[in-house]
Each structure stands twice: as structure tokens, then as C-alpha cells.
Short mmCIF file of C-alpha atoms and ligand atoms in Angstrom, two decimals:
data_model
loop_
_atom_site.label_atom_id
_atom_site.label_comp_id
_atom_site.label_asym_id
_atom_site.label_seq_id
_atom_site.Cartn_x
_atom_site.Cartn_y
_atom_site.Cartn_z
CA MET A 1 11.62 18.09 30.02
CA LYS A 2 9.16 15.62 28.85
CA PRO A 3 5.68 15.99 27.34
CA VAL A 4 2.94 15.70 29.74
CA THR A 5 0.19 13.16 29.86
CA GLU A 6 -3.51 13.98 30.94
CA PHE A 7 -6.07 11.44 31.84
CA ILE A 8 -9.15 12.67 29.55
CA THR A 9 -12.00 10.08 30.54
CA LYS A 10 -13.49 6.70 30.98
CA ILE A 11 -15.81 5.22 28.23
CA GLU A 12 -17.19 1.85 29.05
CA ASP A 13 -14.40 0.12 30.58
CA CYS A 14 -11.80 1.86 28.43
CA LYS A 15 -9.50 4.37 30.47
CA LEU A 16 -8.21 7.43 27.80
CA PHE A 17 -5.22 9.33 28.27
CA ILE A 18 -3.45 11.83 26.20
CA ARG A 19 0.22 12.71 25.63
CA ARG A 20 0.44 16.40 24.92
CA LEU A 21 3.02 16.66 22.13
CA ASP A 22 1.10 19.54 20.95
CA LEU A 23 2.25 21.51 24.03
CA PHE A 24 6.03 20.11 23.57
CA GLY A 25 9.01 21.40 21.84
CA GLU A 26 11.21 24.27 21.35
CA GLY A 27 9.48 26.67 18.83
CA VAL A 28 8.54 23.57 16.75
CA THR A 29 5.85 21.61 18.58
CA GLY A 30 4.00 18.33 18.21
CA ASN A 31 5.42 15.24 16.18
CA LYS A 32 7.21 17.76 13.94
CA TYR A 33 9.72 18.50 16.58
CA TYR A 34 10.59 14.82 16.58
CA LYS A 35 10.51 14.29 12.68
CA LEU A 36 12.93 17.36 12.20
CA LYS A 37 15.32 16.67 15.07
CA TYR A 38 17.77 14.59 13.44
CA ASN A 39 17.30 15.99 9.97
CA ILE A 40 18.35 19.55 11.44
CA LEU A 41 21.35 17.64 12.93
CA LYS A 42 22.19 16.28 9.60
CA ALA A 43 21.94 19.44 7.70
CA LYS A 44 24.34 21.11 10.22
CA LYS A 45 26.77 18.41 9.91
CA ASN A 46 26.36 18.52 6.09
CA LYS A 47 27.21 22.27 6.65
CA SER A 48 24.14 22.96 4.34
CA LYS A 49 23.12 26.46 3.19
CA GLY A 50 19.50 25.71 3.74
CA LEU A 51 16.73 23.47 4.12
CA ILE A 52 14.08 22.74 0.96
CA THR A 53 10.81 21.05 1.57
CA PHE A 54 7.31 20.89 0.10
CA GLY A 55 3.84 21.02 1.14
CA GLY A 56 0.08 22.27 0.56
CA PRO A 57 -0.89 25.77 1.63
CA PHE A 58 -1.95 24.84 5.13
CA SER A 59 0.81 22.08 5.78
CA ASN A 60 2.18 21.87 9.24
CA HIS A 61 5.15 20.52 8.12
CA LEU A 62 5.76 23.44 6.01
CA TYR A 63 5.14 25.71 9.01
CA ALA A 64 7.52 23.67 11.09
CA THR A 65 10.43 23.70 8.55
CA ALA A 66 10.31 27.48 8.34
CA LEU A 67 10.50 28.00 12.10
CA ALA A 68 13.41 25.38 12.69
CA GLY A 69 15.08 26.90 9.82
CA LYS A 70 14.81 30.49 11.57
CA ILE A 71 15.58 29.06 15.25
CA ASN A 72 18.67 27.02 13.74
CA GLY A 73 20.21 29.64 11.07
CA PHE A 74 19.11 27.88 7.90
CA LYS A 75 17.75 29.67 4.99
CA THR A 76 14.49 27.71 4.00
CA ILE A 77 12.72 27.29 0.82
CA GLY A 78 9.27 26.04 0.63
CA ILE A 79 7.87 24.50 -2.68
CA VAL A 80 3.89 25.03 -2.27
CA ARG A 81 1.52 22.94 -4.10
CA GLY A 82 -0.89 25.18 -6.41
CA ASP A 83 0.53 28.11 -8.34
CA GLU A 84 -2.87 29.96 -7.60
CA TRP A 85 -1.61 30.54 -3.98
CA SER A 86 1.32 33.15 -5.26
CA SER A 87 -1.24 35.80 -5.31
CA LYS A 88 -3.22 34.98 -2.04
CA THR A 89 -0.72 34.08 0.62
CA ASN A 90 -2.78 36.38 2.99
CA GLU A 91 -5.59 33.76 2.74
CA SER A 92 -3.42 31.12 4.35
CA SER A 93 -2.28 31.91 7.73
CA THR A 94 0.27 28.87 7.24
CA LEU A 95 1.66 30.39 4.19
CA SER A 96 1.75 34.09 5.86
CA SER A 97 3.74 32.69 8.92
CA CYS A 98 6.33 30.62 6.58
CA ILE A 99 6.99 34.11 4.88
CA LYS A 100 7.23 35.89 8.13
CA ASN A 101 9.79 33.34 9.49
CA GLY A 102 11.99 33.91 6.52
CA MET A 103 10.90 30.98 4.11
CA LYS A 104 11.12 31.58 0.38
CA LEU A 105 8.16 30.28 -1.24
CA PHE A 106 7.86 28.89 -4.72
CA PHE A 107 4.37 28.04 -6.04
CA ILE A 108 4.01 25.38 -8.80
CA SER A 109 1.04 23.79 -10.40
CA ARG A 110 -0.42 20.35 -9.00
CA SER A 111 0.76 18.59 -12.12
CA LEU A 112 4.71 19.70 -11.58
CA TYR A 113 4.28 19.07 -8.05
CA LYS A 114 3.34 15.50 -8.60
CA GLN A 115 6.86 15.21 -10.31
CA LYS A 116 8.73 16.75 -7.48
CA ASN A 117 10.93 13.65 -7.04
CA SER A 118 11.96 13.61 -10.79
CA VAL A 119 15.38 14.71 -12.32
CA TYR A 120 13.27 16.94 -14.31
CA PHE A 121 11.85 18.84 -11.72
CA TRP A 122 15.18 19.29 -9.90
CA ASN A 123 16.99 20.72 -13.35
CA LEU A 124 13.97 23.10 -13.77
CA ILE A 125 14.06 24.58 -10.13
CA ASN A 126 17.74 24.59 -10.50
CA PHE A 127 18.63 24.41 -6.73
CA SER A 128 21.78 22.17 -5.99
CA SER A 129 20.87 19.51 -3.31
CA ASN A 130 24.43 19.82 -2.58
CA MET A 131 23.99 23.08 -1.13
CA TYR A 132 20.54 22.57 0.46
CA TYR A 133 19.37 19.78 2.54
CA VAL A 134 16.33 18.17 1.04
CA ILE A 135 13.40 17.16 3.66
CA PRO A 136 10.71 15.11 1.74
CA GLU A 137 6.98 16.17 1.82
CA GLY A 138 5.48 15.50 5.28
CA GLY A 139 9.00 15.28 6.53
CA THR A 140 9.07 11.61 6.65
CA ASN A 141 12.49 9.77 6.11
CA LYS A 142 14.54 7.38 8.03
CA LEU A 143 15.99 10.18 10.14
CA ALA A 144 12.33 11.25 10.79
CA VAL A 145 11.67 7.85 12.31
CA LYS A 146 14.84 7.77 14.47
CA GLY A 147 13.18 11.00 16.11
CA THR A 148 9.62 9.62 16.36
CA SER A 149 10.73 6.39 17.90
CA GLU A 150 12.07 8.79 20.97
CA ILE A 151 8.13 9.79 21.38
CA ILE A 152 7.59 6.72 23.58
CA GLN A 153 8.49 6.84 27.11
CA LYS A 154 10.19 4.39 29.43
CA ASN A 155 7.16 3.74 31.54
CA ASP A 156 4.83 3.58 28.60
CA PHE A 157 4.77 -0.09 28.91
CA VAL A 158 1.80 0.30 31.34
CA TYR A 159 -0.54 1.30 28.30
CA ASP A 160 -1.81 -1.73 26.12
CA SER A 161 -2.75 0.65 23.24
CA LEU A 162 -0.88 3.45 21.61
CA CYS A 163 -2.88 5.58 19.17
CA CYS A 164 -1.78 8.33 16.68
CA PRO A 165 -2.94 10.02 13.48
CA VAL A 166 -1.28 8.88 10.19
CA ALA A 167 -0.39 10.73 6.96
CA THR A 168 2.94 10.11 5.69
CA GLY A 169 3.57 7.52 8.31
CA GLY A 170 6.77 8.76 9.96
CA THR A 171 5.29 9.33 13.26
CA ILE A 172 3.54 5.97 13.64
CA ALA A 173 6.65 4.05 12.27
CA GLY A 174 8.76 5.44 15.32
CA LEU A 175 6.00 4.35 17.67
CA ILE A 176 5.78 0.93 16.28
CA LYS A 177 9.56 0.59 16.45
CA SER A 178 9.58 1.45 20.08
CA SER A 179 6.53 -0.37 21.27
CA ASN A 180 6.44 -3.53 23.21
CA LEU A 181 5.11 -6.79 21.52
CA ASN A 182 2.21 -6.86 23.62
CA GLN A 183 1.01 -3.38 22.80
CA ASN A 184 -1.42 -2.54 20.29
CA VAL A 185 -0.46 0.17 17.91
CA VAL A 186 -3.44 1.75 16.41
CA GLY A 187 -3.17 4.60 13.54
CA PHE A 188 -6.10 6.53 12.12
CA SER A 189 -5.74 7.67 8.64
CA SER A 190 -6.20 11.11 8.10
CA LEU A 191 -6.29 10.74 4.33
CA ASN A 192 -7.53 8.24 1.80
CA HIS A 193 -4.12 6.43 0.57
CA LYS A 194 -4.16 2.89 -0.30
CA GLY A 195 -0.21 2.18 -0.33
CA LEU A 196 -0.02 3.80 2.97
CA LYS A 197 0.36 0.53 5.16
CA ASN A 198 3.13 -0.76 2.99
CA GLU A 199 4.96 2.52 2.83
CA VAL A 200 4.99 2.48 7.11
CA ASP A 201 6.04 -1.21 6.85
CA ASN A 202 8.99 -0.11 4.56
CA LEU A 203 10.27 2.38 7.03
CA ILE A 204 10.93 0.06 9.72
CA ILE A 205 11.48 -3.94 10.56
CA PRO A 206 7.68 -4.87 10.00
CA LYS A 207 5.75 -5.43 13.10
CA LYS A 208 2.17 -6.24 13.66
CA TRP A 209 0.05 -2.69 13.83
CA ASN A 210 -3.30 -1.41 13.11
CA LEU A 211 -4.37 1.15 10.53
CA ILE A 212 -7.98 2.37 10.77
CA ASN A 213 -9.24 3.95 7.40
CA ASN A 214 -13.04 4.82 8.51
CA TYR A 215 -12.53 8.22 10.07
CA THR A 216 -10.89 10.11 7.21
CA PHE A 217 -14.07 12.34 6.90
CA GLY A 218 -13.66 12.28 3.06
CA GLY A 219 -9.77 12.77 2.89
CA TYR A 220 -7.08 15.02 3.70
CA ALA A 221 -8.29 18.37 5.43
CA LYS A 222 -11.86 17.34 4.49
CA THR A 223 -14.22 17.69 7.14
CA LYS A 224 -18.19 17.11 8.11
CA PRO A 225 -20.24 19.21 10.53
CA GLU A 226 -20.14 16.32 13.07
CA LEU A 227 -16.39 16.67 13.24
CA ILE A 228 -16.54 20.15 14.06
CA SER A 229 -19.08 19.90 16.54
CA PHE A 230 -17.15 16.88 18.38
CA ILE A 231 -14.05 19.06 18.59
CA ASN A 232 -15.89 21.89 19.85
CA LYS A 233 -17.80 19.98 22.48
CA PHE A 234 -14.33 18.03 23.52
CA LYS A 235 -12.87 21.49 24.05
CA GLN A 236 -15.69 22.59 26.25
CA LYS A 237 -15.40 19.30 28.30
CA HIS A 238 -11.97 18.51 28.58
CA SER A 239 -10.27 21.88 27.94
CA ILE A 240 -8.12 20.44 25.08
CA GLN A 241 -8.07 21.76 21.62
CA LEU A 242 -7.90 19.23 18.76
CA ASP A 243 -6.91 20.15 15.31
CA PRO A 244 -9.62 19.33 12.50
CA ILE A 245 -6.96 17.64 10.31
CA TYR A 246 -5.36 14.87 12.37
CA SER A 247 -6.10 14.50 16.16
CA GLY A 248 -9.77 15.47 15.96
CA LYS A 249 -10.47 12.78 13.57
CA MET A 250 -8.44 10.17 15.49
CA VAL A 251 -10.24 10.94 19.05
CA PHE A 252 -13.46 11.02 17.24
CA GLY A 253 -12.69 7.52 15.75
CA ILE A 254 -11.71 6.22 19.24
CA PHE A 255 -14.80 7.53 20.93
CA ASP A 256 -17.04 6.21 18.18
CA LEU A 257 -15.21 2.65 18.15
CA ILE A 258 -15.72 2.45 21.92
CA LYS A 259 -19.16 3.35 21.94
CA THR A 260 -20.16 1.29 19.32
CA LYS A 261 -18.46 -1.62 20.75
CA LYS A 262 -16.05 -2.21 17.86
CA TRP A 263 -12.79 -1.49 19.88
CA PHE A 264 -10.76 -4.54 20.35
CA PHE A 265 -7.35 -3.01 21.14
CA GLY A 266 -7.10 -2.81 24.95
CA LYS A 267 -8.34 -0.64 27.95
CA ASN A 268 -5.51 1.48 28.77
CA ILE A 269 -5.49 3.71 25.91
CA LEU A 270 -2.67 6.35 25.48
CA ILE A 271 -3.60 8.76 22.42
CA PHE A 272 -0.73 11.03 21.17
CA HIS A 273 -1.90 14.45 20.45
CA THR A 274 0.38 15.39 17.51
CA GLY A 275 -0.11 19.07 17.32
CA GLY A 276 -1.02 20.99 14.37
CA ILE A 277 -3.03 23.60 16.20
CA GLN A 278 -1.47 26.46 13.75
CA SER A 279 -3.75 24.98 11.00
CA ILE A 280 -7.08 25.95 12.82
CA HIS A 281 -6.91 29.51 11.85
CA GLY A 282 -6.43 28.69 7.87
CA PHE A 283 -9.05 25.87 8.45
CA ASN A 284 -11.58 28.60 9.75
CA GLN A 285 -10.73 31.25 7.12
CA ARG A 286 -11.74 28.47 4.44
CA GLN A 287 -14.87 27.35 6.45
CA LYS A 288 -16.02 30.97 7.02
CA LYS A 289 -15.65 31.44 3.09
CA LYS A 290 -18.06 28.67 2.47
CA GLY A 291 -20.48 29.74 5.03
CA LEU A 292 -19.56 26.67 7.06
CA SER A 293 -19.26 26.20 10.83
CA CYS A 294 -16.02 26.86 12.65
CA ILE A 295 -13.67 25.66 15.37
CA LEU A 296 -13.91 27.67 18.50
CA ASN A 297 -10.66 28.58 19.93
C1 PLP B 1 2.03 15.94 9.95
C2 PLP B 1 1.28 15.55 11.15
C3 PLP B 1 0.76 14.44 11.42
C4 PLP B 1 1.14 13.14 10.26
O1 PLP B 1 2.38 12.73 10.71
P1 PLP B 1 3.00 11.54 9.68
O2 PLP B 1 4.14 11.35 10.20
O3 PLP B 1 3.01 12.11 8.09
O4 PLP B 1 1.98 10.42 9.69
C5 PLP B 1 -0.12 14.08 12.45
N1 PLP B 1 -0.62 15.10 13.06
C6 PLP B 1 -0.34 16.33 12.88
C7 PLP B 1 -0.58 17.47 13.89
C8 PLP B 1 0.80 16.72 12.02
O5 PLP B 1 0.91 17.96 11.90
#
């Protein structure tokens, strides 16, 4: 089984295709399927007792790790950013799903969360990393890139540009690794993080690629009414659900760049829909609470 590719539309003289990673996977879908694949194999090989990972209260990675643990028979521990969430897990469908799938959650303050890679932190939480397999925030490490380098298929050389959203960069690193030299790999930042390009280049043998930073809509999980209305219209027109944190911002950016004649990356474009549909419910919960418009789904 391979993820399907659909033709979306033609704008100006660009043809847009979308690879539906969002519909692909075994329980765990989207880019997280590829990012976790070899990490899970390694945890099995190590005979780890469980998986520990990190994330915010709406993290697709936390959700995917809980599910992967359940499917593969691992205990899972999730360290959640923001101690105020311990008393309101029902306000995040992501956290509720994690709990339902057997993940044990620990809620820590933002300042402690920032120290999550320190010895101090690991002494404090008192989990042995010998027994637990530790997956970093967002799931990006070398084994994740081994997985995401399998996203590109044999015949994808027919496309002259490959686009994906970027957060910790593990997904685009795999695309860059597997792409041909004549292909444009174009990443769209979903957050404001200045060191991102270097971090990706450290994961792989550096190759030319492009990072667009103009469509973050204010930062990670931030939004604007025009983004929401774009996602809703896109769904009406093309019957494809985009998420507001990653693929929605990217597709908005691609359309906008082509329409304003600022797209210089080729005319046969393959867009990777990386998934993340589970976040929409929680996103809408927050929007509704603020009296803002919601994503129709
Ligand atoms: C996690 C995630 C990303 C970001 O992937 P990185 O490898 O961290 O750059 C993109 N899209 C979706 C839907 C995600 O869940």
C-alpha cells in the first residue's frame, strides 16, 4: 500500500498535486507514521519498557506516540508543556485521546519544560532512560529522517517541486535526502524559529532547499480569519480537509505565491499533506471559547 496522489487544480501555468499522507498509515497517520516507524523498531530491539516523549496540549506527535505505543504494546509517558493543563484535559481532545490510549501524562511548567534536555530535568522526573525509549519533542531524530526519506516514491522525479510544512524539520529532511538534484524542495514554516534551517542541515548531508517563512500566521498554532476561511473554501471546492497548523498554512502560501507571481520553483508541484486532522477538534474548542470562527469538518 502506498499513499495516493490527487490532482488539485491548475493555477496560472502551475499544476498542483497532493500526496495524501493524511489518509495513510496503520492507526498512526501522516508524517508521524514515517517519523515513528524506525524509532518503534529500535525501541523493540532495545526491549524498552515504554516510550517517553514531550509535547504541547494539542501536539500531533503526542497523540501519535500514544497510539503507536498502544498498537505496539509499549507503555507511554507524555510530558506536557503547561502545568495548568493537569486540571483541564477535557479541554483538549488531543490530551483526552492520549489518556484513552493509555498514555500517562505529566504536566510541567513552561520553564521546566524548557530544561527538558538537561540532566537536572531527568534526575527530577526520575525515569530511567535505560528502560524507556526517549523520543524528542516533535519526534525528530536520525531514525525519524530514515523514515521520512521513504516518503518520496520511485516515480516522483516527474514533479519539479516538492512542498511540505516544517516544524522541527524531520519531515523535510527526509524529502531533501531522497529528492533529485533538479527538484525544488520547498518547506513552509509553521512557526517562527530562526535556527530552523541550520537544524535541518545538521540532520542530513546539506543540499540546496528552500524555506518560506512568510506564512506562519503569527507563529505555532496561531491563526487569522483569512486562513480559516481559506481552509473552509478549499474543503468545499476540493473535498480535502487541511489542518490549520501545518498543511493549511502551506497550501495557503503556495496559492498566494503563485497568484502574486512570486513562485519560482517549477510548474509541476507535489504537495505533501502531512496529516494532523486530529488537532482540528481541539483547535475549534479554543476558537469557540474566544468567539472566533471555526473550521468546518
Ligand atoms: C508534526 C507535524 C509536522 C511537522 O513536521 P516536522 O518533521 O516537525 O517538521 C507537519 N505536519 C503535521 C500535520 C504534523 O503533525
